[in-house]
Short mmCIF file of C-alpha atoms in Angstrom, two decimals:
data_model
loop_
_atom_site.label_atom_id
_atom_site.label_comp_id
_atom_site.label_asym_id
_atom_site.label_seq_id
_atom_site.Cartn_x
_atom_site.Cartn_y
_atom_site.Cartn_z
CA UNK W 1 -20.11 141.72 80.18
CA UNK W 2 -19.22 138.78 82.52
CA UNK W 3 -17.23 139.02 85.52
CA UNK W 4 -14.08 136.79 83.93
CA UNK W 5 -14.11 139.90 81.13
CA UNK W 6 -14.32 142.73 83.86
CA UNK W 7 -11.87 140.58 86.08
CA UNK W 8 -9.34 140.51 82.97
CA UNK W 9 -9.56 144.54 81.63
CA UNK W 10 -9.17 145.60 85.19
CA UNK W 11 -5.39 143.77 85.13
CA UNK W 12 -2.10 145.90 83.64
CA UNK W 13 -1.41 145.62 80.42
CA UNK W 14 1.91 144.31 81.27
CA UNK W 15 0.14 141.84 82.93
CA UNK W 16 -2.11 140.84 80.71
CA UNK W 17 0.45 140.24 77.96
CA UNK W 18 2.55 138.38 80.15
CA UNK W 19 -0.28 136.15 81.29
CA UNK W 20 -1.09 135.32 76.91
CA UNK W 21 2.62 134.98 76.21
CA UNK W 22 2.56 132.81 78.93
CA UNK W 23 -0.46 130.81 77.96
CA UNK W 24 0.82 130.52 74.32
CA UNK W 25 4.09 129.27 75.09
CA UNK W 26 2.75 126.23 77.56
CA UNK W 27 0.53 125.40 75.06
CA UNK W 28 2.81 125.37 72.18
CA UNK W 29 5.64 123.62 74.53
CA UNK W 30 3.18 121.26 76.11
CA UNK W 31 1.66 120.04 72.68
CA UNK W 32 5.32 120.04 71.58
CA UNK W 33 6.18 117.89 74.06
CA UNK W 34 3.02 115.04 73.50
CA UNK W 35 4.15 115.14 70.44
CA UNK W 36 7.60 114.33 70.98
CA UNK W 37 6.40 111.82 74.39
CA UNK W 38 3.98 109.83 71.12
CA UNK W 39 7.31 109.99 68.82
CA UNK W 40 9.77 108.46 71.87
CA UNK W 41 8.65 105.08 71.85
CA UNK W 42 9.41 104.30 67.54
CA UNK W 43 12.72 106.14 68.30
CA UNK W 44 13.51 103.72 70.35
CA UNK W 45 11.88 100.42 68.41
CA UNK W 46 13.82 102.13 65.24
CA UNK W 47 17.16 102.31 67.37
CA UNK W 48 16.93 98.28 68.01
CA UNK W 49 16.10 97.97 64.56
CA UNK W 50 19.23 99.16 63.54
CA UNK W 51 21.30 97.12 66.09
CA UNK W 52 19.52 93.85 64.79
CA UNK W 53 20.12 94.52 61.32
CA UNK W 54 24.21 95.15 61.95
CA UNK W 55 24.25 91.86 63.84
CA UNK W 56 21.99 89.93 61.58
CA UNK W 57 24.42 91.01 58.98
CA UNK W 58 27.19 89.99 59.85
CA UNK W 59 25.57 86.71 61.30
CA UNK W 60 23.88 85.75 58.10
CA UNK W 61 27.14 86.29 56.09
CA UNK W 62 28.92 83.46 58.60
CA UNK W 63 25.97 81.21 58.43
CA UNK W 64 26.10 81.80 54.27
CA UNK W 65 29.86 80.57 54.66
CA UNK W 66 29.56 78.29 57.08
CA UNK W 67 31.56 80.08 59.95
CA UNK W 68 30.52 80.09 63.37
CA UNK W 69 28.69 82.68 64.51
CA UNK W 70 30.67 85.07 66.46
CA UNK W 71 28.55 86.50 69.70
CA UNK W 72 28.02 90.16 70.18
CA UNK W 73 27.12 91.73 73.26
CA UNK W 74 23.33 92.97 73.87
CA UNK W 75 22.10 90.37 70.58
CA UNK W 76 20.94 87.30 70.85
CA UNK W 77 22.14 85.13 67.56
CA UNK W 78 19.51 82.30 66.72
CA UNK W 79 19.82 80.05 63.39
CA UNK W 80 16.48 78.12 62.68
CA UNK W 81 15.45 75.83 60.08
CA UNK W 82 12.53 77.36 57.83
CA UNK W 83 10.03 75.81 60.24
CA UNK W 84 11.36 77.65 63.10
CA UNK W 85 13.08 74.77 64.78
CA UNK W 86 16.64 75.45 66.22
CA UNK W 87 19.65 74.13 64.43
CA UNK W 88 22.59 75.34 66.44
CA UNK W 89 22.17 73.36 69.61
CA UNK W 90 20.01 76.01 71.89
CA UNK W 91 16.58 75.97 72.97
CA UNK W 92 13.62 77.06 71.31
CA UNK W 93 13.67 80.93 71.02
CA UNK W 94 10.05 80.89 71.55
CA UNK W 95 8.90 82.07 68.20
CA UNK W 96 5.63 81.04 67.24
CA UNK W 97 4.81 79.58 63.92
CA UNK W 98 3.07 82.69 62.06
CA UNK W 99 6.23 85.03 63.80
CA UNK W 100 8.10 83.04 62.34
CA UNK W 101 6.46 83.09 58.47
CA UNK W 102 6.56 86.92 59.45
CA UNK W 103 10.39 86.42 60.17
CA UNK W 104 11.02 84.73 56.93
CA UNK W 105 9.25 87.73 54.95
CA UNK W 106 11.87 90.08 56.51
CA UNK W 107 9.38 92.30 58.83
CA UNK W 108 10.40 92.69 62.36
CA UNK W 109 8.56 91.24 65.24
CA UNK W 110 7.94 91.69 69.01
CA UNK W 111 7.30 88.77 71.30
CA UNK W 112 6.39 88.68 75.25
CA UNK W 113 8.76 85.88 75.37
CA UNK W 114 12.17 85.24 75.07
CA UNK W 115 15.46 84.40 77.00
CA UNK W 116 14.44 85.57 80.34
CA UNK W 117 10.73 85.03 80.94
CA UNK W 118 7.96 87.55 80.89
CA UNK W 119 10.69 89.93 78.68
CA UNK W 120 9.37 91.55 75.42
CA UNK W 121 11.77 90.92 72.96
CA UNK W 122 12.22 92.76 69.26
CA UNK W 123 13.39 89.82 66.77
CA UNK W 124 14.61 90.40 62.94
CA UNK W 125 14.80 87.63 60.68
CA UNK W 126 16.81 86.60 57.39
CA UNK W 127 16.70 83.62 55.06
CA UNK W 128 20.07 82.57 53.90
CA UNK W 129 21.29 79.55 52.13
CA UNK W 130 24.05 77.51 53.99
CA UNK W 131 27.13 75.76 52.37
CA UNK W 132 25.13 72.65 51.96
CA UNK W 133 22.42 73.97 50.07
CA UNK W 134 19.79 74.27 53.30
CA UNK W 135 17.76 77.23 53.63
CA UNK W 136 17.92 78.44 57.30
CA UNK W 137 16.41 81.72 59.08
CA UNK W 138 19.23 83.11 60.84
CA UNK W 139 17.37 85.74 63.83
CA UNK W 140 18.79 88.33 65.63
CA UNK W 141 16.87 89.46 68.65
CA UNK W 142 17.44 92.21 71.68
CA UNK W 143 15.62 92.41 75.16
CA UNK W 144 13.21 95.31 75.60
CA UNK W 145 14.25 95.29 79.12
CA UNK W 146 12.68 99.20 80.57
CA UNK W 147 11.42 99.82 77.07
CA UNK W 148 8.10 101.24 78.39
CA UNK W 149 9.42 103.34 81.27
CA UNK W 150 12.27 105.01 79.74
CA UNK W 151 9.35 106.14 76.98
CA UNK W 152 7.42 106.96 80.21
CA UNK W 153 10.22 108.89 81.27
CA UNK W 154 11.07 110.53 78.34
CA UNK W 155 7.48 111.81 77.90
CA UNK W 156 7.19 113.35 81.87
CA UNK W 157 10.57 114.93 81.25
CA UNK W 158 9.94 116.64 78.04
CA UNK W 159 6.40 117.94 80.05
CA UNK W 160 8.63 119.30 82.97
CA UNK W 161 10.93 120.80 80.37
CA UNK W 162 7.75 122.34 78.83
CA UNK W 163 6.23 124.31 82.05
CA UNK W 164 10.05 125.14 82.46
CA UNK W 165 10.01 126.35 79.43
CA UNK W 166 6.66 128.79 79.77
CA UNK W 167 7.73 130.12 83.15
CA UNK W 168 10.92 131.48 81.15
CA UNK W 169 9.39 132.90 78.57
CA UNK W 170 6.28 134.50 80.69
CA UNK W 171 9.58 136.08 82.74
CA UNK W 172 11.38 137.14 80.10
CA UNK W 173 8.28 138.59 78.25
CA UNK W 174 7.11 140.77 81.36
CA UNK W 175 10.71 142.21 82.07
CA UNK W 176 10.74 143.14 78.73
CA UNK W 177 6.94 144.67 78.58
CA UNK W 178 8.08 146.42 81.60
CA UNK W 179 11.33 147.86 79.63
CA UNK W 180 9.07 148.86 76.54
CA UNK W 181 6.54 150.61 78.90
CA UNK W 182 8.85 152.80 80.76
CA UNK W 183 9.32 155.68 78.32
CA UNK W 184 5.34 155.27 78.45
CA UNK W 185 5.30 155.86 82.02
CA UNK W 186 7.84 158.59 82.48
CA UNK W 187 5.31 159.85 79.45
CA UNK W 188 2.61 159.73 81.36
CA UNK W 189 4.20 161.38 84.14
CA UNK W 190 6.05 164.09 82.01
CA UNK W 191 2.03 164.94 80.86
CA UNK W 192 0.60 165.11 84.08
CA UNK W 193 2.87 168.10 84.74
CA UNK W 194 2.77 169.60 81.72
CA UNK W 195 2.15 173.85 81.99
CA UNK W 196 -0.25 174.92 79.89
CA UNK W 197 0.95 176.00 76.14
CA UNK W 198 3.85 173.41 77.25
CA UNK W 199 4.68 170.32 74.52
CA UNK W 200 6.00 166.90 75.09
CA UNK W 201 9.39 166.31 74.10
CA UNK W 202 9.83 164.32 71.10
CA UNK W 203 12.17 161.07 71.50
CA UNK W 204 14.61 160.84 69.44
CA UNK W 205 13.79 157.17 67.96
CA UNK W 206 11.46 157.06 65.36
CA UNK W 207 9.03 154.98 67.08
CA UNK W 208 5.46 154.42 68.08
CA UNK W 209 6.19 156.46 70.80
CA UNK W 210 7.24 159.11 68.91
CA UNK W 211 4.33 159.23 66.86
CA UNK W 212 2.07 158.94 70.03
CA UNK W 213 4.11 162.11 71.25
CA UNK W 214 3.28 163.90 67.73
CA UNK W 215 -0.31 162.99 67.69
CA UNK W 216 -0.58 163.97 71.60
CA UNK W 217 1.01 167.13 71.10
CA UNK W 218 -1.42 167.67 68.13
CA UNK W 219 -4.24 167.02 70.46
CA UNK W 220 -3.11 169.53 72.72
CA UNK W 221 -2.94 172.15 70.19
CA UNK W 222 -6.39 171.54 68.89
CA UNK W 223 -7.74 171.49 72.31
CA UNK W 224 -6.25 174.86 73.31
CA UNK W 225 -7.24 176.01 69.71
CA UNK W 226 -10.68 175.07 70.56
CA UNK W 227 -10.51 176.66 74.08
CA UNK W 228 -9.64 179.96 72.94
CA UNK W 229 -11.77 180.08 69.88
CA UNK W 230 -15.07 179.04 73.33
CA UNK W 231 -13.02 181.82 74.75
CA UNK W 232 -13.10 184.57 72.67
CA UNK W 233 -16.81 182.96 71.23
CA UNK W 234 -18.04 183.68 74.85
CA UNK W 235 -16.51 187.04 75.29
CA UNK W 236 -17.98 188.00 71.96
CA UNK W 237 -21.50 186.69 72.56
CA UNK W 238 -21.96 188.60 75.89
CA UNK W 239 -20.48 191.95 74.52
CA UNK W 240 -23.17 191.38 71.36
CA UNK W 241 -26.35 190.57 74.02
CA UNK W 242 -25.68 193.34 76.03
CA UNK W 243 -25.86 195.69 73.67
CA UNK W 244 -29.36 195.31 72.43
CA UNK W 245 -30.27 193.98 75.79
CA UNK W 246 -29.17 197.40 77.31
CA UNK W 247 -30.87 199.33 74.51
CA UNK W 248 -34.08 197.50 75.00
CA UNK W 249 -33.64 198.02 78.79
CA UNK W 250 -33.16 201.55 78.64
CA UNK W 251 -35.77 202.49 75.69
CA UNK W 252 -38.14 200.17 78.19
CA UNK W 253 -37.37 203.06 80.70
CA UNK W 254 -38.09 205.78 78.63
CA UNK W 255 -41.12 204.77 77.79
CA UNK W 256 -41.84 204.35 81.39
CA UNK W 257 -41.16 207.58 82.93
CA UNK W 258 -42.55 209.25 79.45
CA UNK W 259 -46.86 209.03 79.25
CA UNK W 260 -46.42 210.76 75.87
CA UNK W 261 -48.50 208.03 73.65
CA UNK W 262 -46.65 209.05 70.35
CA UNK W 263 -42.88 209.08 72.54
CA UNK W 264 -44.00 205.39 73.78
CA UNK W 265 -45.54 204.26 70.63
CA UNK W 266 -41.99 205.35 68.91
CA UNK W 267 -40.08 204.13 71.43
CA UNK W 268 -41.96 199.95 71.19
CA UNK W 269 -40.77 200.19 67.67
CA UNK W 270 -37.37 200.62 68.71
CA UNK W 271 -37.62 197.98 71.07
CA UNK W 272 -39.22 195.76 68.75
CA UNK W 273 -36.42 196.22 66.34
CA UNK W 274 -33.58 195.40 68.86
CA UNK W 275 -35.63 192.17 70.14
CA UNK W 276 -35.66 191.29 66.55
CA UNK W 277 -31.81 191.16 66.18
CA UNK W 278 -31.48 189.91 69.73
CA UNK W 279 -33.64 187.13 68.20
CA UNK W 280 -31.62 186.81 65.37
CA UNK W 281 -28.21 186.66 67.29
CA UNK W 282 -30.19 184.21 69.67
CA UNK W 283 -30.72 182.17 66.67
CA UNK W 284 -27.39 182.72 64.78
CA UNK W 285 -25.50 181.50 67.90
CA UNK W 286 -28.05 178.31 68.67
CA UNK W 287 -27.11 177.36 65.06
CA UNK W 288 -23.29 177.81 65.47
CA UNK W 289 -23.86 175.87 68.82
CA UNK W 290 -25.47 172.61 66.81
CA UNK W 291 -22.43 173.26 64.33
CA UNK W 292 -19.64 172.96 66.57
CA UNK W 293 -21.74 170.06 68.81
CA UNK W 294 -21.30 168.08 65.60
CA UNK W 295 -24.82 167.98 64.84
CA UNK W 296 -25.44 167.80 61.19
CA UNK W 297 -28.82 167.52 59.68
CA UNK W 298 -28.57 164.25 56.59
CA UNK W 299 -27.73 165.45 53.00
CA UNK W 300 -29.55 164.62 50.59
CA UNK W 301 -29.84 165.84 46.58
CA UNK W 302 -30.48 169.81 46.54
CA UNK W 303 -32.00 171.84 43.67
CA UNK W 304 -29.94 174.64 43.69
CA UNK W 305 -31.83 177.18 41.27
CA UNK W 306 -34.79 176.44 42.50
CA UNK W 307 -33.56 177.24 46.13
CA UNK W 308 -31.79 180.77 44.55
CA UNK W 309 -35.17 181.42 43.71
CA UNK W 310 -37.03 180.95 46.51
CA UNK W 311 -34.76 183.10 48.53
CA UNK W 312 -34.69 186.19 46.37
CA UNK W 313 -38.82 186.04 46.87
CA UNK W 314 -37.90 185.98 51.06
CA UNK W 315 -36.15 189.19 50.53
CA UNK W 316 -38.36 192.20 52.30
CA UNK W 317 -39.82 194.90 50.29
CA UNK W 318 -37.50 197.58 49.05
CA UNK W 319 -34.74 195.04 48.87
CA UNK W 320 -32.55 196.07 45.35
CA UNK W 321 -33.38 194.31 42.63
CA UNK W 322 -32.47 190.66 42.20
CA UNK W 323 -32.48 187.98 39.88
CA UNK W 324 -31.08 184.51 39.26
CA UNK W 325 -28.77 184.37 36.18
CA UNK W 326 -27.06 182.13 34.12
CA UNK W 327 -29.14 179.32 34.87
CA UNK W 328 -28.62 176.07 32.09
CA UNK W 329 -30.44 173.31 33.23
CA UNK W 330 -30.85 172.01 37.07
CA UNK W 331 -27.54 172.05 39.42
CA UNK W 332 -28.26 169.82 42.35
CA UNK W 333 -25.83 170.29 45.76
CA UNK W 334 -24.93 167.65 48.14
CA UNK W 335 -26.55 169.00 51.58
CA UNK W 336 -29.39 169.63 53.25
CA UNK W 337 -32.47 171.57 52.29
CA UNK W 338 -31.92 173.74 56.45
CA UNK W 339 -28.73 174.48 55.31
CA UNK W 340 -28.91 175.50 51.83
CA UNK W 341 -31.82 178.11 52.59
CA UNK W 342 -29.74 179.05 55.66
CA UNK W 343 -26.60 180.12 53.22
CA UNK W 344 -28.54 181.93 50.48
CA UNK W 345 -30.99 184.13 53.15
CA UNK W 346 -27.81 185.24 54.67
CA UNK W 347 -25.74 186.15 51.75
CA UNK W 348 -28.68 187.49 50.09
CA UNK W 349 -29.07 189.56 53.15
CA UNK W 350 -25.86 190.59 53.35
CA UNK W 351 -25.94 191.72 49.48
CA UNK W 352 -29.23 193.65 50.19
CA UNK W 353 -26.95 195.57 53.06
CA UNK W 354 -24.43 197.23 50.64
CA UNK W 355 -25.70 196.83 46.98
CA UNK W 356 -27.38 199.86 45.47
CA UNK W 357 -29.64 198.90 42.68
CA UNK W 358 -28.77 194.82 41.57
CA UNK W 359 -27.82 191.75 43.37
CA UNK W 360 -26.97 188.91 40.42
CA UNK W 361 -27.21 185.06 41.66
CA UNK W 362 -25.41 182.62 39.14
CA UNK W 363 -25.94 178.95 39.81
CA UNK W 364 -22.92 177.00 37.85
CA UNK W 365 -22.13 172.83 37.39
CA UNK W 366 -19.29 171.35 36.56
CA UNK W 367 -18.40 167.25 36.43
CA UNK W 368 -18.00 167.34 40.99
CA UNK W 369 -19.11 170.40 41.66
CA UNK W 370 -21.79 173.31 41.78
CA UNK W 371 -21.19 177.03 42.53
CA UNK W 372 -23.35 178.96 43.70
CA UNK W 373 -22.15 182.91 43.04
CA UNK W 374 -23.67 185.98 44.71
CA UNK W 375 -22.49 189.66 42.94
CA UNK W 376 -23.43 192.86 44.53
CA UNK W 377 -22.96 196.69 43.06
CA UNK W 378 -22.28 197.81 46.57
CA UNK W 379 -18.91 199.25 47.49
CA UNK W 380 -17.34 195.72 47.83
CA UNK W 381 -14.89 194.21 50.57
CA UNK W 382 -11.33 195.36 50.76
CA UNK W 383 -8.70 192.68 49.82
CA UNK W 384 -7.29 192.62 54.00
CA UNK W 385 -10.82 192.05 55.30
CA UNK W 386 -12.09 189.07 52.93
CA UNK W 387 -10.05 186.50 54.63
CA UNK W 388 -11.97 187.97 58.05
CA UNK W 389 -15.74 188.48 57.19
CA UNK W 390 -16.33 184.77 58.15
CA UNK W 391 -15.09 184.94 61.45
CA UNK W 392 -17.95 185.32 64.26
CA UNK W 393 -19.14 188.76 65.14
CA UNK W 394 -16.30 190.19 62.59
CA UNK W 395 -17.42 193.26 60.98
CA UNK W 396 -16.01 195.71 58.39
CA UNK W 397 -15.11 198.57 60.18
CA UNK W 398 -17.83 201.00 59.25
CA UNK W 399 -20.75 198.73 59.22
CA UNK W 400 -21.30 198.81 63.04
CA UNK W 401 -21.88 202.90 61.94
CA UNK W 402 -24.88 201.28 59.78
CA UNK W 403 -27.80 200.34 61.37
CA UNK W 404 -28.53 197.50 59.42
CA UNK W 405 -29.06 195.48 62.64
CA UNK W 406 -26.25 192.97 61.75
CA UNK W 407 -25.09 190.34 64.27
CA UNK W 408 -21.75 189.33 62.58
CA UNK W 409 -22.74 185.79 62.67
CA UNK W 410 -24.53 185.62 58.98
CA UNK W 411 -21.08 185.25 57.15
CA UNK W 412 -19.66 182.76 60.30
CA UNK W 413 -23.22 180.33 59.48
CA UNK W 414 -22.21 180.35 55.93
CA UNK W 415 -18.51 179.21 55.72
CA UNK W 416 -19.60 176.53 58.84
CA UNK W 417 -22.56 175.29 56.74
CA UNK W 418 -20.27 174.70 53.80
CA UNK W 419 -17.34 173.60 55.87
CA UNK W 420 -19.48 170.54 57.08
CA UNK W 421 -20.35 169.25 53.56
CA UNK W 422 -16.80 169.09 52.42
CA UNK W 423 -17.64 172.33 50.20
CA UNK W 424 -15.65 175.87 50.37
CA UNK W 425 -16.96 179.77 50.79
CA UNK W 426 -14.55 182.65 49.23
CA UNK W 427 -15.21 186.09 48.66
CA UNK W 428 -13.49 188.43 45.95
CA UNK W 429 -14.32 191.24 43.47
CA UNK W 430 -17.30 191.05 40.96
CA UNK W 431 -17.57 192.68 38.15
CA UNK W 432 -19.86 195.17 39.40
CA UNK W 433 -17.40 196.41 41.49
CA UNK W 434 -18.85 195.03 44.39
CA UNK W 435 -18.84 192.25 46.77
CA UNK W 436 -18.89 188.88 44.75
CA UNK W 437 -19.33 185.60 47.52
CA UNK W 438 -18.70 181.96 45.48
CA UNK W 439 -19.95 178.98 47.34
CA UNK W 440 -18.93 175.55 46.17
CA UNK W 441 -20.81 171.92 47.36
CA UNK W 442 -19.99 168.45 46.12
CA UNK W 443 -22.30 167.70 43.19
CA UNK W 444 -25.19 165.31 44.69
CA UNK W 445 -24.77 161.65 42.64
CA UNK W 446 -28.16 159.54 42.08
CA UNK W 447 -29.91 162.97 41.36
CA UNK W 448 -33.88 162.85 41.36
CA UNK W 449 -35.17 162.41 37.71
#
């Protein structure tokens, strides 16, 4: 960026819409005012023109009748013969001979001489026939005595009227920036001291600044939103680590003080399993981390039964039975491959938790969408926990009596996962009279053939 740019965004705004009103108005006044300096001077030629014609009038009527031509004040009177040569007595008016077949033809003309020497003069002409049958070309002309600097004149005044002109309207537009910006300033200072959970008072016109109020005070409610939610996210993750942190730590110092081989060998499996689901919380949080960082992997066109079926193989010996049902056709999911594997391990997990023989996994398309449905045999979720279960490190109340080594994050990955692609996660009753999870994506368009 150059320094004129850096020079000009460092100014007020009130300033800097002051200085382009400014601007805007010379220039529009200023060109106004060429304009009008360029139009002065045929204002003035057309103003003569319409003296001359009155006189020469009136003159040519006489001269038709034979009356003597009556003077008039500021117009000289001239009666000529067609060749230009005077026939009332005077001097030669100085016309030359093509003015004069110019004259004849009824067009005006300007000369550089004429009663007073050095004078530009404006002459009109008109052929009229006298009482004895003689044509003669009766002239009117006028003295363009300060022609030039009255046009001169006219032209500096209308630029002086011009930068007038702009310095009035650059004052008038920044006293009335500075009367639109005050309500933005005692704004501005009404949010500076603003206690927390406090809102900005909403004016009472239905403005801009209204609406900047509204959206502010919406800002400030997401942003406390989002504090608490890093609040109570923090608070949850430590009391989650130190649990299997502390079990590891003190199983670590049994084994110690303990040389019983069989005691220690017993006791590494136990650790083993608690570094395992500190691993998997490690993991489970890293992933929420990314989520709420906005980091989202690109979607692309998802095979959805083939996925279902991949995941029921990653299940761990002595999982219940499972199967993929109600397949017709391929159902492909708007997403990414990550996240798609991510949601079916963890609801599949989840299934293997509670169900007691069969977990059912129905992949359904309609004309947008694809559902992916997960039933269970288990016991299933009571109605006031299944708006809950997605919530981090919420648990049912008797699975932390289970030890399933669940982090309460599986469920949380899920409805963010789906969140992100526009899609939706419920949970509700199946017909098993278990748990029955429904996840829906936006069908993929250009699918792969």
């Amino acid at each position: 960026m150059t320094r004129a740019p850096r020079w000009w965004l460092r100014r007020s705004l009130r300033f800097r819409i002051t200085a382009m009103a400014g601007a805007v108005t010379l220039v529009f006044l200023l060109a106004l005012a060429l304009l009008a300096g360029k139009g002065l001077s045929p204002l003035l030629v057309r103003s003569v023109d319409g003296e001359l014609r009155g006189a020469l009038s009136s003159a040519s009527a006489m001269v038709a009748e034979g009356k003597p031509i009556q003077a008039r004040s500021g117009v000289t009177i001239r009666v000529l013969d067609t060749a230009g040569a005077p026939v009332d007595g005077l001097p030669p008016p100085g016309l030359r001979h093509d003015e004069v077949r110019v004259l004849k033809a009824g067009t005006p003309v300007k000369t550089d001489e004429g009663a007073a020497e050095g004078a530009k003069w404006r002459w009109l002409g008109s052929v009229v026939t006298a009482p004895d049958g003689s044509q003669r070309l009766v002239v009117a002309g006028a003295g363009l005595v300060g022609f030039a600097s009255a046009a001169a004149g006219g032209s500096h005044w209308l630029l002086w009227v011009a930068s007038v002109g702009a310095l009035l309207a650059a004052t008038a537009t920044w006293l009335v920036v500075r009367s639109a910006l005050r309500p933005v300033g005692r704004m501005r200072r009404a949010v500076q001291g603003l206690p927390h959970g406090e809102r900005l008072d909403l004016p009472e016109a239905h403005d801009e600044l209204r609406a900047l109020a509204a959206e502010f005070n919406g800002l400030l409610s997401r942003q406390e939103d989002v504090s608490e939610r890093l609040r109570r996210f923090t608070g949850d993750a430590a009391h989650e680590l130190r649990s299997p942190v502390a079990s590891i730590r003190v199983q670590a110092e049994v084994a110690v003080a303990n040389p019983d081989p069989e005691l220690a060998q017993e006791t590494l499996a136990d650790i083993l399993a608690e570094s395992e689901r500190l691993s998997a919380l490690l993991d489970g949080l890293l992933t929420l981390a990314r989520s709420d960082a906005g980091e989202v992997p690109p979607a692309e066109p998802v095979e959805l039964v083939t996925e279902a079926r991949a995941a029921i193989a990653r299940l761990p010996p002595g999982s219940p039975s499972a199967r993929v049902s109600g397949v017709a056709g391929r159902s492909w999911a708007h997403a990414a491959p990550a996240e798609v594997e991510l949601i079916l391990n963890n609801l599949l997990r989840n299934a293997c938790r509670y169900a007691r023989a069969q977990i059912v996994v129905s992949v359904l398309a309609s004309k947008a969408t694809v559902r992916v449905v997960v039933d269970d045999d288990g016991p299933g979720i009571a109605p006031e926990h299944r708006d809950l279960v997605f919530d981090r490190f919420y648990r049912v109340a008797d699975d932390r009596a289970r030890t399933s080594g669940g982090t309460g994050l599986g469920l949380a990955m899920v409805s963010e996962a789906v969140r992100r692609r526009g899609g939706h996660v419920t949970v509700g009753e199946s017909p098993e009279g278990g748990a029955r999870f429904v996840v829906v994506w936006r069908k993929a368009t250009g699918e792969p053939g």
